[in-house]
mmCIF file of C-alpha atoms in Angstrom:
data_model
loop_
_atom_site.group_PDB
_atom_site.id
_atom_site.type_symbol
_atom_site.label_atom_id
_atom_site.label_comp_id
_atom_site.label_asym_id
_atom_site.label_seq_id
_atom_site.Cartn_x
_atom_site.Cartn_y
_atom_site.Cartn_z
ATOM 1 C CA UNK A 2 -210.263 126.312 -105.589
ATOM 2 C CA UNK A 3 -208.495 123.131 -104.433
ATOM 3 C CA UNK A 4 -205.177 123.905 -106.207
ATOM 4 C CA UNK A 5 -204.854 126.992 -103.987
ATOM 5 C CA UNK A 6 -205.851 125.391 -100.692
ATOM 6 C CA UNK A 7 -203.367 124.669 -97.907
ATOM 7 C CA UNK A 8 -204.936 121.323 -97.094
ATOM 8 C CA UNK A 9 -206.180 118.166 -98.704
ATOM 9 C CA UNK A 10 -209.954 117.970 -99.205
ATOM 10 C CA UNK A 11 -212.368 116.360 -96.793
ATOM 11 C CA UNK A 12 -213.786 114.126 -99.505
ATOM 12 C CA UNK A 13 -212.016 111.834 -101.978
ATOM 13 C CA UNK A 14 -208.231 112.184 -102.117
ATOM 14 C CA UNK A 15 -206.422 111.050 -105.253
ATOM 15 C CA UNK A 16 -202.730 110.591 -105.943
ATOM 16 C CA UNK A 17 -202.763 113.837 -107.942
ATOM 17 C CA UNK A 18 -205.160 115.925 -105.829
ATOM 18 C CA UNK A 19 -203.717 119.446 -106.039
ATOM 19 C CA UNK A 20 -202.793 121.676 -103.109
ATOM 20 C CA UNK A 21 -200.464 124.592 -102.372
ATOM 21 C CA UNK A 22 -197.653 124.440 -99.819
ATOM 22 C CA UNK A 23 -195.138 127.057 -100.863
ATOM 23 C CA UNK A 24 -192.568 129.233 -99.084
ATOM 24 C CA UNK A 25 -194.798 132.294 -98.669
ATOM 25 C CA UNK A 26 -197.532 130.349 -96.897
ATOM 26 C CA UNK A 27 -194.968 128.615 -94.687
ATOM 27 C CA UNK A 28 -193.535 131.994 -93.708
ATOM 28 C CA UNK A 29 -197.038 133.117 -92.786
ATOM 29 C CA UNK A 30 -197.756 130.058 -90.648
ATOM 30 C CA UNK A 31 -194.402 130.375 -88.854
ATOM 31 C CA UNK A 32 -194.369 134.185 -88.596
ATOM 32 C CA UNK A 33 -192.700 135.044 -85.253
ATOM 33 C CA UNK A 34 -195.132 137.869 -84.447
ATOM 34 C CA UNK A 35 -198.056 135.548 -85.047
ATOM 35 C CA UNK A 36 -196.531 132.809 -82.907
ATOM 36 C CA UNK A 37 -195.842 135.376 -80.176
ATOM 37 C CA UNK A 38 -199.550 136.204 -80.037
ATOM 38 C CA UNK A 39 -200.562 132.547 -79.921
ATOM 39 C CA UNK A 40 -197.939 131.819 -77.256
ATOM 40 C CA UNK A 41 -199.586 134.406 -75.010
ATOM 41 C CA UNK A 42 -202.735 132.281 -75.113
ATOM 42 C CA UNK A 43 -201.640 128.636 -75.021
ATOM 43 C CA UNK A 44 -197.927 128.675 -74.200
ATOM 44 C CA UNK A 45 -194.661 128.197 -76.030
ATOM 45 C CA UNK A 46 -195.014 124.596 -77.253
ATOM 46 C CA UNK A 47 -196.931 125.178 -80.479
ATOM 47 C CA UNK A 48 -197.904 122.748 -83.207
ATOM 48 C CA UNK A 49 -199.220 123.943 -86.548
ATOM 49 C CA UNK A 50 -202.567 122.176 -86.750
ATOM 50 C CA UNK A 51 -203.443 120.634 -90.138
ATOM 51 C CA UNK A 52 -206.999 122.019 -90.139
ATOM 52 C CA UNK A 53 -206.250 125.070 -92.266
ATOM 53 C CA UNK A 54 -207.663 126.688 -95.386
ATOM 54 C CA UNK A 55 -207.509 129.573 -97.794
ATOM 55 C CA UNK A 56 -210.815 131.296 -98.488
ATOM 56 C CA UNK A 57 -211.092 133.318 -101.675
ATOM 57 C CA UNK A 58 -214.652 134.584 -101.864
ATOM 58 C CA UNK A 59 -215.843 136.261 -105.069
ATOM 59 C CA UNK A 60 -218.866 138.561 -105.308
ATOM 60 C CA UNK A 61 -221.976 136.573 -104.475
ATOM 61 C CA UNK A 62 -223.567 137.718 -107.743
ATOM 62 C CA UNK A 63 -220.942 135.746 -109.693
ATOM 63 C CA UNK A 64 -221.572 132.422 -107.941
ATOM 64 C CA UNK A 65 -223.697 129.621 -109.305
ATOM 65 C CA UNK A 66 -226.912 129.004 -107.439
ATOM 66 C CA UNK A 67 -225.731 125.569 -106.304
ATOM 67 C CA UNK A 68 -222.401 126.793 -104.861
ATOM 68 C CA UNK A 69 -222.272 125.745 -101.191
ATOM 69 C CA UNK A 70 -218.546 125.446 -100.419
ATOM 70 C CA UNK A 71 -217.599 127.436 -97.322
ATOM 71 C CA UNK A 72 -214.246 128.282 -98.899
ATOM 72 C CA UNK A 73 -216.011 130.175 -101.690
ATOM 73 C CA UNK A 74 -219.443 131.336 -100.544
ATOM 74 C CA UNK A 75 -220.705 132.577 -97.170
ATOM 75 C CA UNK A 76 -219.797 130.289 -94.270
ATOM 76 C CA UNK A 77 -222.625 129.013 -92.058
ATOM 77 C CA UNK A 78 -222.618 129.182 -88.246
ATOM 78 C CA UNK A 79 -220.258 126.627 -86.763
ATOM 79 C CA UNK A 80 -217.539 126.044 -84.168
ATOM 80 C CA UNK A 81 -214.026 125.022 -85.127
ATOM 81 C CA UNK A 82 -213.944 122.419 -82.369
ATOM 82 C CA UNK A 83 -216.863 120.732 -84.085
ATOM 83 C CA UNK A 84 -215.108 120.247 -87.421
ATOM 84 C CA UNK A 85 -212.342 118.248 -85.744
ATOM 85 C CA UNK A 86 -212.597 114.666 -84.535
ATOM 86 C CA UNK A 87 -213.823 114.164 -80.972
ATOM 87 C CA UNK A 88 -210.378 112.995 -79.857
ATOM 88 C CA UNK A 89 -209.311 116.656 -79.775
ATOM 89 C CA UNK A 90 -212.204 118.003 -77.701
ATOM 90 C CA UNK A 91 -209.864 118.671 -74.763
ATOM 91 C CA UNK A 92 -206.999 120.004 -76.886
ATOM 92 C CA UNK A 93 -205.808 123.538 -76.173
ATOM 93 C CA UNK A 94 -206.164 125.178 -79.565
ATOM 94 C CA UNK A 95 -206.742 128.577 -81.124
ATOM 95 C CA UNK A 96 -207.844 129.690 -84.571
ATOM 96 C CA UNK A 97 -206.081 132.557 -86.318
ATOM 97 C CA UNK A 98 -208.104 134.152 -89.115
ATOM 98 C CA UNK A 99 -205.806 136.273 -91.303
ATOM 99 C CA UNK A 100 -207.098 138.939 -93.669
ATOM 100 C CA UNK A 101 -205.212 139.186 -96.965
ATOM 101 C CA UNK A 102 -207.622 141.809 -98.288
ATOM 102 C CA UNK A 103 -209.613 144.201 -96.121
ATOM 103 C CA UNK A 104 -212.515 142.257 -94.602
ATOM 104 C CA UNK A 105 -215.590 144.458 -94.258
ATOM 105 C CA UNK A 106 -219.246 144.008 -93.462
ATOM 106 C CA UNK A 107 -219.930 144.614 -97.138
ATOM 107 C CA UNK A 108 -217.510 142.013 -98.528
ATOM 108 C CA UNK A 109 -218.179 139.235 -96.041
ATOM 109 C CA UNK A 110 -216.118 139.613 -92.868
ATOM 110 C CA UNK A 111 -216.410 137.209 -89.968
ATOM 111 C CA UNK A 112 -219.163 137.527 -87.407
ATOM 112 C CA UNK A 113 -219.199 135.846 -84.005
ATOM 113 C CA UNK A 114 -221.554 135.360 -81.079
ATOM 114 C CA UNK A 115 -219.963 136.066 -77.685
ATOM 115 C CA UNK A 116 -220.746 133.999 -74.617
ATOM 116 C CA UNK A 117 -219.585 131.195 -72.368
ATOM 117 C CA UNK A 118 -217.837 128.467 -74.402
ATOM 118 C CA UNK A 119 -219.857 125.288 -74.913
ATOM 119 C CA UNK A 120 -220.135 122.741 -77.684
ATOM 120 C CA UNK A 121 -223.299 122.912 -79.777
ATOM 121 C CA UNK A 122 -224.620 120.022 -81.839
ATOM 122 C CA UNK A 123 -223.938 120.364 -85.550
ATOM 123 C CA UNK A 124 -225.772 118.989 -88.553
ATOM 124 C CA UNK A 125 -224.648 118.129 -92.091
ATOM 125 C CA UNK A 126 -226.698 120.791 -93.870
ATOM 126 C CA UNK A 127 -225.404 122.432 -97.050
ATOM 127 C CA UNK A 128 -222.338 122.902 -94.863
ATOM 128 C CA UNK A 129 -221.621 121.393 -91.454
ATOM 129 C CA UNK A 130 -223.410 123.922 -89.256
ATOM 130 C CA UNK A 131 -224.820 124.412 -85.763
ATOM 131 C CA UNK A 132 -228.241 122.797 -85.397
ATOM 132 C CA UNK A 133 -231.293 125.038 -85.621
ATOM 133 C CA UNK A 134 -232.573 126.679 -82.460
ATOM 134 C CA UNK A 135 -229.317 126.892 -80.501
ATOM 135 C CA UNK A 136 -228.157 130.386 -81.462
ATOM 136 C CA UNK A 137 -229.679 133.827 -81.429
ATOM 137 C CA UNK A 138 -228.196 135.359 -84.558
ATOM 138 C CA UNK A 139 -229.351 138.786 -83.385
ATOM 139 C CA UNK A 140 -226.440 138.628 -80.915
ATOM 140 C CA UNK A 141 -223.877 138.342 -83.711
ATOM 141 C CA UNK A 142 -221.029 140.857 -83.750
ATOM 142 C CA UNK A 143 -219.316 141.609 -87.094
ATOM 143 C CA UNK A 144 -215.508 141.509 -87.021
ATOM 144 C CA UNK A 145 -214.124 143.730 -89.783
ATOM 145 C CA UNK A 146 -210.338 143.745 -90.051
ATOM 146 C CA UNK A 147 -207.811 145.460 -92.298
ATOM 147 C CA UNK A 148 -205.561 143.537 -94.672
ATOM 148 C CA UNK A 149 -202.692 142.078 -92.678
ATOM 149 C CA UNK A 150 -204.742 141.972 -89.497
ATOM 150 C CA UNK A 151 -205.965 138.908 -87.660
ATOM 151 C CA UNK A 152 -208.856 137.654 -85.570
ATOM 152 C CA UNK A 153 -207.800 135.085 -82.958
ATOM 153 C CA UNK A 154 -210.500 133.080 -81.222
ATOM 154 C CA UNK A 155 -211.338 130.055 -79.083
ATOM 155 C CA UNK A 156 -212.368 126.870 -80.942
ATOM 156 C CA UNK A 157 -215.803 126.952 -79.292
ATOM 157 C CA UNK A 158 -216.617 130.468 -80.516
ATOM 158 C CA UNK A 159 -219.693 130.294 -82.786
ATOM 159 C CA UNK A 160 -218.848 132.145 -85.970
ATOM 160 C CA UNK A 161 -219.860 132.557 -89.582
ATOM 161 C CA UNK A 162 -219.136 134.908 -92.441
ATOM 162 C CA UNK A 163 -221.320 137.494 -94.071
ATOM 163 C CA UNK A 164 -222.124 137.522 -97.784
ATOM 164 C CA UNK A 165 -219.770 139.305 -100.169
ATOM 165 C CA UNK A 166 -222.020 141.998 -101.647
ATOM 166 C CA UNK A 167 -219.206 143.953 -103.307
ATOM 167 C CA UNK A 168 -217.685 143.604 -106.763
ATOM 168 C CA UNK A 169 -214.299 142.486 -105.429
ATOM 169 C CA UNK A 170 -212.812 139.366 -103.872
ATOM 170 C CA UNK A 171 -212.470 138.796 -100.133
ATOM 171 C CA UNK A 172 -209.369 136.710 -99.408
ATOM 172 C CA UNK A 173 -208.329 135.194 -96.086
ATOM 173 C CA UNK A 174 -206.547 132.268 -94.470
ATOM 174 C CA UNK A 175 -207.651 130.429 -91.361
ATOM 175 C CA UNK A 176 -204.973 128.476 -89.544
ATOM 176 C CA UNK A 177 -204.873 126.776 -86.170
ATOM 177 C CA UNK A 178 -202.326 126.002 -83.509
ATOM 178 C CA UNK A 179 -202.522 123.544 -80.659
ATOM 179 C CA UNK A 180 -200.337 122.609 -77.716
ATOM 180 C CA UNK A 181 -197.726 120.137 -78.930
ATOM 181 C CA UNK A 182 -198.470 116.542 -77.995
ATOM 182 C CA UNK A 183 -202.233 117.014 -77.849
ATOM 183 C CA UNK A 184 -204.530 115.541 -80.550
ATOM 184 C CA UNK A 185 -204.986 117.754 -83.601
ATOM 185 C CA UNK A 186 -208.457 116.484 -84.457
ATOM 186 C CA UNK A 187 -207.372 115.367 -87.909
ATOM 187 C CA UNK A 188 -204.621 112.874 -87.234
ATOM 188 C CA UNK A 189 -204.492 111.533 -90.796
ATOM 189 C CA UNK A 190 -203.177 114.942 -91.937
ATOM 190 C CA UNK A 191 -199.641 116.086 -91.048
ATOM 191 C CA UNK A 192 -198.786 118.638 -88.377
ATOM 192 C CA UNK A 193 -195.444 120.132 -87.383
ATOM 193 C CA UNK A 194 -193.825 121.929 -84.473
ATOM 194 C CA UNK A 195 -193.907 125.650 -85.216
ATOM 195 C CA UNK A 196 -192.362 126.765 -81.922
ATOM 196 C CA UNK A 197 -190.772 125.036 -78.961
ATOM 197 C CA UNK A 198 -189.289 126.931 -76.051
ATOM 198 C CA UNK A 199 -188.134 123.655 -74.477
ATOM 199 C CA UNK A 200 -186.631 122.084 -77.596
ATOM 200 C CA UNK A 201 -186.040 124.666 -80.347
ATOM 201 C CA UNK A 202 -184.195 122.099 -82.458
ATOM 202 C CA UNK A 203 -187.520 120.318 -83.092
ATOM 203 C CA UNK A 204 -189.024 123.307 -84.919
ATOM 204 C CA UNK A 205 -189.596 122.824 -88.645
ATOM 205 C CA UNK A 206 -187.705 125.497 -90.585
ATOM 206 C CA UNK A 207 -187.823 124.363 -94.221
ATOM 207 C CA UNK A 208 -190.982 124.816 -96.272
ATOM 208 C CA UNK A 209 -189.888 121.959 -98.546
ATOM 209 C CA UNK A 210 -190.076 119.531 -95.645
ATOM 210 C CA UNK A 211 -193.551 120.851 -94.833
ATOM 211 C CA UNK A 212 -194.686 120.290 -98.396
ATOM 212 C CA UNK A 213 -193.162 116.815 -98.441
ATOM 213 C CA UNK A 214 -195.210 115.864 -95.370
ATOM 214 C CA UNK A 215 -198.359 116.626 -97.362
ATOM 215 C CA UNK A 216 -197.090 114.892 -100.482
ATOM 216 C CA UNK A 217 -196.500 111.753 -98.425
ATOM 217 C CA UNK A 218 -199.906 112.064 -96.756
ATOM 218 C CA UNK A 219 -201.623 112.402 -100.133
ATOM 219 C CA UNK A 220 -199.913 109.290 -101.486
ATOM 220 C CA UNK A 221 -200.832 107.326 -98.365
ATOM 221 C CA UNK A 222 -204.456 108.469 -98.188
ATOM 222 C CA UNK A 223 -205.071 107.932 -101.903
ATOM 223 C CA UNK A 224 -204.525 104.207 -101.296
ATOM 224 C CA UNK A 225 -206.881 103.950 -98.322
ATOM 225 C CA UNK A 226 -210.647 104.117 -97.766
ATOM 226 C CA UNK A 227 -211.968 107.628 -97.262
ATOM 227 C CA UNK A 228 -211.616 108.973 -93.704
ATOM 228 C CA UNK A 229 -214.551 111.278 -92.844
ATOM 229 C CA UNK A 230 -213.489 114.574 -91.308
ATOM 230 C CA UNK A 231 -216.851 115.290 -89.666
ATOM 231 C CA UNK A 232 -218.469 113.419 -86.784
ATOM 232 C CA UNK A 233 -222.068 114.683 -87.124
ATOM 233 C CA UNK A 234 -224.882 112.557 -88.535
ATOM 234 C CA UNK A 235 -228.111 113.725 -90.176
ATOM 235 C CA UNK A 236 -230.179 111.284 -88.104
ATOM 236 C CA UNK A 237 -229.098 112.713 -84.735
ATOM 237 C CA UNK A 238 -231.957 114.124 -82.594
ATOM 238 C CA UNK A 239 -230.745 117.725 -82.997
ATOM 239 C CA UNK A 240 -230.924 117.415 -86.781
ATOM 240 C CA UNK A 241 -234.366 115.843 -87.044
#
C-alpha cells in the first residue's frame, strides 16, 4: 500500500520509505474546479494540507483477519480534526473525499453523522477512533458517490466507511485544504500554496517541486526520532 500513498507513514520513516507524488495526483490536488468549490467555503488563500491519503479497498473477503489499516479495510468512526495535532484545532480546513471508482453502500462508501460540530475524544483502538458511547450509529447517513464525484465536509464531521462486500476494489483519495498561514496539524510534513487570490505568484505549479518537498522531508525525518501523528492516549478517562 505505502508505495501508492500520497503521504509518508505515521510510524517509522526510513530514507527509502516509498510514496507516490506524480503529475496526475498533483493535477488532481490543484484542479481548478476543485479549488473553486473549496474557495466557496474557506476563501481564496488555500494551502494543500499534508494530511492526505489514497485508499484502495479490496473485497473484505480477501483481507487477512489481522488487517486493520484504515487505508485498506473499513475505516472506524473518527473526525479529521482529531487526527491532526492540537495546534490546528482552530484552523479553517475542509476535507475533500474523491471517488475514483463508484462508491456504493455495497462496496464501502463513506457514512457520516450529521449534527452540530464538536470535538469528541478519540482512543487508540485498532484504528484511532471516537471513544465508545459518544455516537449513535443509528443516525449515520451513507454517502454514495459516482466515480469523479466528491464529498466535501467539515473536519469535525464524524465519519467512517462501510465494509466492501463486493468482488471489486473501491478506490478513493482524501485530501485537505486549509487557509494559508494557519497550522496544518502535521507541521513536520510539507504543505504548499494551491491557490492565492492575493499573491498568485506564490502558487506551486510544478509537480516535481511538490515531490521534492516530500523527498527532502523523508530524508530529514529519517534522521530524527519518530514524531507521533496522533495526540490520543489509551489511558485517558474516555478510553478506560
